[in-house]
Amino acid sequence: MFFLLLYLTLVTLAMGFLPEWSTATALLVPLAVVVTARLALALTSPKQKTPGDSGTGG
């Protein structure tokens, strides 16, 4: 839900402050920003160990 609100906020700001951008650009650039932020968070967050996982890999 947080990322949806972030996306909608960025779209609103892009359309308000950059009226020379096309609608497609104003929708796709914030989407790229949100996807990049989501991937960065997913890749840098520590992995959760499940209960019963010994971590030995075997």
Coordinates of C-alpha atoms in Angstrom, one line a residue:
M1 CA 0.0 0.0 0.0
F2 CA 2.9 2.3 0.8
F3 CA 4.3 1.9 -2.7
L4 CA 1.0 2.6 -4.3
L5 CA 0.6 5.8 -2.4
L6 CA 4.2 6.8 -3.3
Y7 CA 3.5 6.1 -6.9
L8 CA 0.3 8.2 -7.0
T9 CA 2.1 11.0 -5.2
L10 CA 4.9 11.0 -7.7
V11 CA 2.5 10.9 -10.6
T12 CA 0.6 13.9 -9.2
L13 CA 3.8 15.8 -8.6
A14 CA 5.1 15.0 -12.1
M15 CA 1.9 16.1 -13.8
G16 CA 1.7 19.2 -11.7
F17 CA 5.4 20.4 -11.9
L18 CA 6.3 19.1 -15.4
P19 CA 3.3 19.8 -17.7
E20 CA 5.5 19.6 -20.8
W21 CA 5.9 15.8 -20.1
S22 CA 3.5 13.6 -22.0
T23 CA 1.0 11.6 -19.9
A24 CA 2.8 8.3 -20.6
T25 CA 6.1 9.8 -19.4
A26 CA 4.4 11.2 -16.3
L27 CA 3.1 7.7 -15.5
L28 CA 6.1 5.6 -16.4
V29 CA 8.9 7.6 -14.8
P30 CA 7.3 7.4 -11.3
L31 CA 6.6 3.7 -11.9
A32 CA 10.3 3.1 -12.7
V33 CA 11.3 5.0 -9.5
V34 CA 8.9 2.9 -7.3
V35 CA 9.9 -0.4 -8.9
T36 CA 13.6 0.4 -8.4
A37 CA 13.0 1.4 -4.8
R38 CA 11.0 -1.8 -4.2
L39 CA 13.7 -4.0 -5.7
A40 CA 16.5 -2.2 -3.8
L41 CA 14.6 -2.9 -0.5
A42 CA 14.0 -6.5 -1.5
L43 CA 17.6 -7.1 -2.3
T44 CA 19.1 -5.4 0.7
S45 CA 16.8 -6.7 3.4
P46 CA 18.1 -9.5 5.5
K47 CA 16.6 -12.9 4.8
Q48 CA 14.2 -14.2 7.4
K49 CA 15.1 -17.7 8.7
T50 CA 12.1 -20.0 8.9
P51 CA 11.6 -21.9 12.2
G52 CA 13.3 -25.2 12.0
D53 CA 15.7 -24.1 9.3
S54 CA 19.2 -25.1 10.4
G55 CA 20.9 -23.1 7.7
T56 CA 23.2 -25.9 6.7
G57 CA 21.7 -26.1 3.2
G58 CA 21.4 -29.8 3.2

